[in-house]
Amino acid sequence: MVKDAPIGVFDSGVGGLSVLDEIQQLLPHESLLYVADCGHIPYGEKSPAFILERSRQVAGFFREKGAKAFVIACNTATVAAVADLRQDFPEWPLVGMEPAVKPAAAATRSGVVGVLATTGTLQSAKFAALLDRFATDVRVITQPCPGLVELIETGDLNSPALRVMLQGYIEPLLSAGCDTIILGCTHYPFLKPLLAQMLPPSIILIDTGAAVARQLKRLLGERDLLAAGEAEPAQFWTSGDVCHLSNILPTLWKYPGVVRSFGA
Ligand code: DGL
């Protein structure tokens, strides 16, 4: 692998752009490739086997592009695919993500933590193991959010439908006394402005995008693979509608970027 090779970043849709932004900020010299599997969204309700197959397609695509590292910027795909992909490519720096249970358990004062995530993430053995490990001293209220990702994918982050759905998902967390809420899906950080209007100001929101960027930097640094020159502009592919992603990209990504079709 060469230092100026790109980094592949992947999500079921636009959610991973919240992680891509953290990577861009921390590692401005890196050239970034992003695949949004919008043709198969949402992953939250799909089988782990299906998600693993899709993740393998994307990993193969990034390998062909010579990517020096692979970031699964999706909690749901991480639980379904990260272990197998690590076996497939043992030498390839690979970063997955999981809901930030440990920092949330440290942050809560009320002792009650809420988790907003997809059904797939919340039902996984990996998530259960995370709770066993880090949440023994706090109460954790989990809230699956079917339908939320599809509304975020429209690119309208302030629609009445989105507000109503989100209200329905945060209500049980507030009633249970949560003072800390984990955004356990990479789409949800895009809801922070809306959540700031809907939640009491004392509520702490926690997501893992910045931690993933730091982990990526650490892995690349260990292998002497950090780029130092000028980065290429980020490139985007979608398995869904290219026009739609091109239209909403400027709302979600503040840098230039061209969108192409991902056919695999
Ligand atoms: N963005 C993905 C995550 O972090 C899931 C979205 C989906 O359900 O497709 O879990």
PDB file of N, CA and C and ligand atoms in Angstrom, residues 10-19 34 37 40-46 51 72-79 97 99 116-121 145-150 153 183-189, ligand 1:
ATOM      1  N   PHE A  10     -17.878   3.503   3.676  1.00  0.00           N
ATOM      2  CA  PHE A  10     -19.092   2.836   3.190  1.00  0.00           C
ATOM      3  C   PHE A  10     -20.228   2.945   4.201  1.00  0.00           C
ATOM      4  N   ASP A  11     -21.440   3.169   3.673  1.00  0.00           N
ATOM      5  CA  ASP A  11     -22.659   3.105   4.505  1.00  0.00           C
ATOM      6  C   ASP A  11     -23.793   2.625   3.605  1.00  0.00           C
ATOM      7  N   SER A  12     -24.906   2.275   4.236  1.00  0.00           N
ATOM      8  CA  SER A  12     -26.099   1.911   3.467  1.00  0.00           C
ATOM      9  C   SER A  12     -26.648   3.103   2.690  1.00  0.00           C
ATOM     10  N   GLY A  13     -26.279   4.307   3.096  1.00  0.00           N
ATOM     11  CA  GLY A  13     -26.818   5.505   2.440  1.00  0.00           C
ATOM     12  C   GLY A  13     -25.976   6.718   2.782  1.00  0.00           C
ATOM     13  N   VAL A  14     -26.650   7.822   3.106  1.00  0.00           N
ATOM     14  CA  VAL A  14     -25.919   9.072   3.348  1.00  0.00           C
ATOM     15  C   VAL A  14     -25.417   9.210   4.781  1.00  0.00           C
ATOM     16  N   GLY A  15     -25.823   8.292   5.668  1.00  0.00           N
ATOM     17  CA  GLY A  15     -25.447   8.410   7.081  1.00  0.00           C
ATOM     18  C   GLY A  15     -23.946   8.495   7.287  1.00  0.00           C
ATOM     19  N   GLY A  16     -23.219   7.683   6.542  1.00  0.00           N
ATOM     20  CA  GLY A  16     -21.767   7.646   6.703  1.00  0.00           C
ATOM     21  C   GLY A  16     -21.100   8.970   6.358  1.00  0.00           C
ATOM     22  N   LEU A  17     -21.837   9.884   5.727  1.00  0.00           N
ATOM     23  CA  LEU A  17     -21.258  11.203   5.451  1.00  0.00           C
ATOM     24  C   LEU A  17     -20.968  11.949   6.754  1.00  0.00           C
ATOM     25  N   SER A  18     -21.717  11.605   7.816  1.00  0.00           N
ATOM     26  CA  SER A  18     -21.426  12.236   9.117  1.00  0.00           C
ATOM     27  C   SER A  18     -20.056  11.781   9.624  1.00  0.00           C
ATOM     28  N   VAL A  19     -19.663  10.573   9.263  1.00  0.00           N
ATOM     29  CA  VAL A  19     -18.341  10.050   9.642  1.00  0.00           C
ATOM     30  C   VAL A  19     -17.283  10.585   8.672  1.00  0.00           C
ATOM     31  N   TYR A  34     -16.332   7.211  -1.285  1.00  0.00           N
ATOM     32  CA  TYR A  34     -17.515   6.909  -0.458  1.00  0.00           C
ATOM     33  C   TYR A  34     -18.540   6.140  -1.282  1.00  0.00           C
ATOM     34  N   ASP A  37     -24.918   2.641  -0.342  1.00  0.00           N
ATOM     35  CA  ASP A  37     -25.689   1.537  -0.940  1.00  0.00           C
ATOM     36  C   ASP A  37     -27.180   1.862  -0.914  1.00  0.00           C
ATOM     37  N   HIS A  40     -30.265  -0.322  -1.615  1.00  0.00           N
ATOM     38  CA  HIS A  40     -30.667  -1.405  -0.706  1.00  0.00           C
ATOM     39  C   HIS A  40     -30.966  -0.905   0.698  1.00  0.00           C
ATOM     40  N   ILE A  41     -31.182   0.388   0.816  1.00  0.00           N
ATOM     41  CA  ILE A  41     -31.455   0.953   2.128  1.00  0.00           C
ATOM     42  C   ILE A  41     -32.916   0.686   2.511  1.00  0.00           C
ATOM     43  N   PRO A  42     -33.307   0.472   3.734  1.00  0.00           N
ATOM     44  CA  PRO A  42     -32.473   0.514   4.925  1.00  0.00           C
ATOM     45  C   PRO A  42     -31.863  -0.847   5.241  1.00  0.00           C
ATOM     46  N   TYR A  43     -30.667  -0.825   5.818  1.00  0.00           N
ATOM     47  CA  TYR A  43     -30.045  -2.060   6.286  1.00  0.00           C
ATOM     48  C   TYR A  43     -30.672  -2.515   7.618  1.00  0.00           C
ATOM     49  N   GLY A  44     -31.239  -1.556   8.336  1.00  0.00           N
ATOM     50  CA  GLY A  44     -31.715  -1.838   9.698  1.00  0.00           C
ATOM     51  C   GLY A  44     -32.675  -2.996   9.802  1.00  0.00           C
ATOM     52  N   GLU A  45     -33.424  -3.246   8.731  1.00  0.00           N
ATOM     53  CA  GLU A  45     -34.425  -4.319   8.774  1.00  0.00           C
ATOM     54  C   GLU A  45     -33.992  -5.516   7.918  1.00  0.00           C
ATOM     55  N   LYS A  46     -32.765  -5.507   7.392  1.00  0.00           N
ATOM     56  CA  LYS A  46     -32.323  -6.603   6.501  1.00  0.00           C
ATOM     57  C   LYS A  46     -31.552  -7.677   7.290  1.00  0.00           C
ATOM     58  N   ILE A  51     -26.549  -8.162   4.389  1.00  0.00           N
ATOM     59  CA  ILE A  51     -25.670  -7.002   4.615  1.00  0.00           C
ATOM     60  C   ILE A  51     -24.201  -7.402   4.439  1.00  0.00           C
ATOM     61  N   ILE A  72     -16.143   1.095   7.720  1.00  0.00           N
ATOM     62  CA  ILE A  72     -17.574   0.764   7.650  1.00  0.00           C
ATOM     63  C   ILE A  72     -18.287   1.812   8.487  1.00  0.00           C
ATOM     64  N   ALA A  73     -18.763   2.856   7.821  1.00  0.00           N
ATOM     65  CA  ALA A  73     -19.353   3.999   8.523  1.00  0.00           C
ATOM     66  C   ALA A  73     -20.835   3.740   8.791  1.00  0.00           C
ATOM     67  N   CYS A  74     -21.110   2.570   9.311  1.00  0.00           N
ATOM     68  CA  CYS A  74     -22.488   2.123   9.513  1.00  0.00           C
ATOM     69  C   CYS A  74     -22.476   1.126  10.666  1.00  0.00           C
ATOM     70  N   ASN A  75     -23.241   1.433  11.707  1.00  0.00           N
ATOM     71  CA  ASN A  75     -23.295   0.528  12.861  1.00  0.00           C
ATOM     72  C   ASN A  75     -23.905  -0.812  12.478  1.00  0.00           C
ATOM     73  N   THR A  76     -24.935  -0.762  11.637  1.00  0.00           N
ATOM     74  CA  THR A  76     -25.665  -1.982  11.282  1.00  0.00           C
ATOM     75  C   THR A  76     -24.790  -2.905  10.440  1.00  0.00           C
ATOM     76  N   ALA A  77     -24.057  -2.358   9.491  1.00  0.00           N
ATOM     77  CA  ALA A  77     -23.166  -3.177   8.661  1.00  0.00           C
ATOM     78  C   ALA A  77     -21.978  -3.674   9.480  1.00  0.00           C
ATOM     79  N   THR A  78     -21.561  -2.903  10.465  1.00  0.00           N
ATOM     80  CA  THR A  78     -20.447  -3.353  11.302  1.00  0.00           C
ATOM     81  C   THR A  78     -20.825  -4.632  12.045  1.00  0.00           C
ATOM     82  N   VAL A  79     -22.004  -4.655  12.675  1.00  0.00           N
ATOM     83  CA  VAL A  79     -22.357  -5.876  13.415  1.00  0.00           C
ATOM     84  C   VAL A  79     -22.523  -7.059  12.470  1.00  0.00           C
ATOM     85  N   MET A  97     -17.804   0.516  13.411  1.00  0.00           N
ATOM     86  CA  MET A  97     -18.292   1.382  14.483  1.00  0.00           C
ATOM     87  C   MET A  97     -19.403   0.747  15.283  1.00  0.00           C
ATOM     88  N   PRO A  99     -22.322   1.579  18.802  1.00  0.00           N
ATOM     89  CA  PRO A  99     -22.877   2.629  19.659  1.00  0.00           C
ATOM     90  C   PRO A  99     -21.972   2.904  20.858  1.00  0.00           C
ATOM     91  N   LEU A 116     -30.677   5.304  20.531  1.00  0.00           N
ATOM     92  CA  LEU A 116     -31.437   5.309  19.276  1.00  0.00           C
ATOM     93  C   LEU A 116     -30.579   4.579  18.248  1.00  0.00           C
ATOM     94  N   ALA A 117     -31.111   3.534  17.629  1.00  0.00           N
ATOM     95  CA  ALA A 117     -30.324   2.775  16.643  1.00  0.00           C
ATOM     96  C   ALA A 117     -31.282   1.978  15.772  1.00  0.00           C
ATOM     97  N   THR A 118     -30.724   1.247  14.822  1.00  0.00           N
ATOM     98  CA  THR A 118     -31.589   0.418  13.977  1.00  0.00           C
ATOM     99  C   THR A 118     -31.928  -0.882  14.711  1.00  0.00           C
ATOM    100  N   THR A 119     -32.969  -1.527  14.226  1.00  0.00           N
ATOM    101  CA  THR A 119     -33.368  -2.818  14.800  1.00  0.00           C
ATOM    102  C   THR A 119     -32.206  -3.804  14.715  1.00  0.00           C
ATOM    103  N   GLY A 120     -31.518  -3.832  13.566  1.00  0.00           N
ATOM    104  CA  GLY A 120     -30.413  -4.771  13.365  1.00  0.00           C
ATOM    105  C   GLY A 120     -29.307  -4.587  14.397  1.00  0.00           C
ATOM    106  N   THR A 121     -28.953  -3.337  14.655  1.00  0.00           N
ATOM    107  CA  THR A 121     -27.904  -3.071  15.659  1.00  0.00           C
ATOM    108  C   THR A 121     -28.362  -3.503  17.043  1.00  0.00           C
ATOM    109  N   CYS A 145     -35.608   2.552  15.571  1.00  0.00           N
ATOM    110  CA  CYS A 145     -36.226   3.692  14.879  1.00  0.00           C
ATOM    111  C   CYS A 145     -36.593   3.360  13.423  1.00  0.00           C
ATOM    112  N   PRO A 146     -37.430   2.357  13.188  1.00  0.00           N
ATOM    113  CA  PRO A 146     -37.768   2.056  11.793  1.00  0.00           C
ATOM    114  C   PRO A 146     -38.377   3.268  11.081  1.00  0.00           C
ATOM    115  N   GLY A 147     -37.982   3.486   9.850  1.00  0.00           N
ATOM    116  CA  GLY A 147     -38.540   4.584   9.051  1.00  0.00           C
ATOM    117  C   GLY A 147     -37.713   5.860   9.113  1.00  0.00           C
ATOM    118  N   LEU A 148     -36.915   6.029  10.164  1.00  0.00           N
ATOM    119  CA  LEU A 148     -36.194   7.301  10.345  1.00  0.00           C
ATOM    120  C   LEU A 148     -35.128   7.499   9.264  1.00  0.00           C
ATOM    121  N   VAL A 149     -34.391   6.428   8.974  1.00  0.00           N
ATOM    122  CA  VAL A 149     -33.331   6.515   7.966  1.00  0.00           C
ATOM    123  C   VAL A 149     -33.917   6.905   6.598  1.00  0.00           C
ATOM    124  N   GLU A 150     -35.052   6.328   6.245  1.00  0.00           N
ATOM    125  CA  GLU A 150     -35.665   6.642   4.946  1.00  0.00           C
ATOM    126  C   GLU A 150     -36.017   8.135   4.870  1.00  0.00           C
ATOM    127  N   GLU A 153     -32.896  10.137   4.373  1.00  0.00           N
ATOM    128  CA  GLU A 153     -32.400   9.970   2.998  1.00  0.00           C
ATOM    129  C   GLU A 153     -33.088  10.907   2.001  1.00  0.00           C
ATOM    130  N   LEU A 183     -26.501   8.277  19.805  1.00  0.00           N
ATOM    131  CA  LEU A 183     -26.958   8.239  18.419  1.00  0.00           C
ATOM    132  C   LEU A 183     -26.237   7.046  17.777  1.00  0.00           C
ATOM    133  N   GLY A 184     -26.922   5.890  17.792  1.00  0.00           N
ATOM    134  CA  GLY A 184     -26.265   4.633  17.418  1.00  0.00           C
ATOM    135  C   GLY A 184     -26.427   4.249  15.964  1.00  0.00           C
ATOM    136  N   CYS A 185     -26.634   5.231  15.125  1.00  0.00           N
ATOM    137  CA  CYS A 185     -26.747   5.022  13.674  1.00  0.00           C
ATOM    138  C   CYS A 185     -26.142   6.258  13.031  1.00  0.00           C
ATOM    139  N   THR A 186     -25.334   6.074  12.002  1.00  0.00           N
ATOM    140  CA  THR A 186     -24.588   7.212  11.466  1.00  0.00           C
ATOM    141  C   THR A 186     -25.478   8.237  10.750  1.00  0.00           C
ATOM    142  N   HIS A 187     -26.717   7.859  10.476  1.00  0.00           N
ATOM    143  CA  HIS A 187     -27.636   8.851   9.909  1.00  0.00           C
ATOM    144  C   HIS A 187     -28.054   9.902  10.950  1.00  0.00           C
ATOM    145  N   TYR A 188     -28.092   9.493  12.230  1.00  0.00           N
ATOM    146  CA  TYR A 188     -28.737  10.347  13.226  1.00  0.00           C
ATOM    147  C   TYR A 188     -27.983  11.636  13.574  1.00  0.00           C
ATOM    148  N   PRO A 189     -26.644  11.697  13.464  1.00  0.00           N
ATOM    149  CA  PRO A 189     -26.006  12.993  13.743  1.00  0.00           C
ATOM    150  C   PRO A 189     -26.562  14.133  12.880  1.00  0.00           C
TER     151      PRO A 189
HETATM  152  N1  DGL B   1     -26.396   4.270   8.879  1.00  0.00           N
HETATM  153  C1  DGL B   1     -26.639   2.940   9.330  1.00  0.00           C
HETATM  154  C2  DGL B   1     -26.146   2.712  10.741  1.00  0.00           C
HETATM  155  O1  DGL B   1     -25.255   3.371  11.202  1.00  0.00           O
HETATM  156  C3  DGL B   1     -27.976   2.285   9.168  1.00  0.00           C
HETATM  157  C4  DGL B   1     -28.968   2.787   8.229  1.00  0.00           C
HETATM  158  C5  DGL B   1     -29.894   1.742   7.662  1.00  0.00           C
HETATM  159  O2  DGL B   1     -30.788   1.233   8.363  1.00  0.00           O
HETATM  160  O3  DGL B   1     -29.685   1.454   6.506  1.00  0.00           O
HETATM  161  O4  DGL B   1     -26.622   1.839  11.428  1.00  0.00           O
END
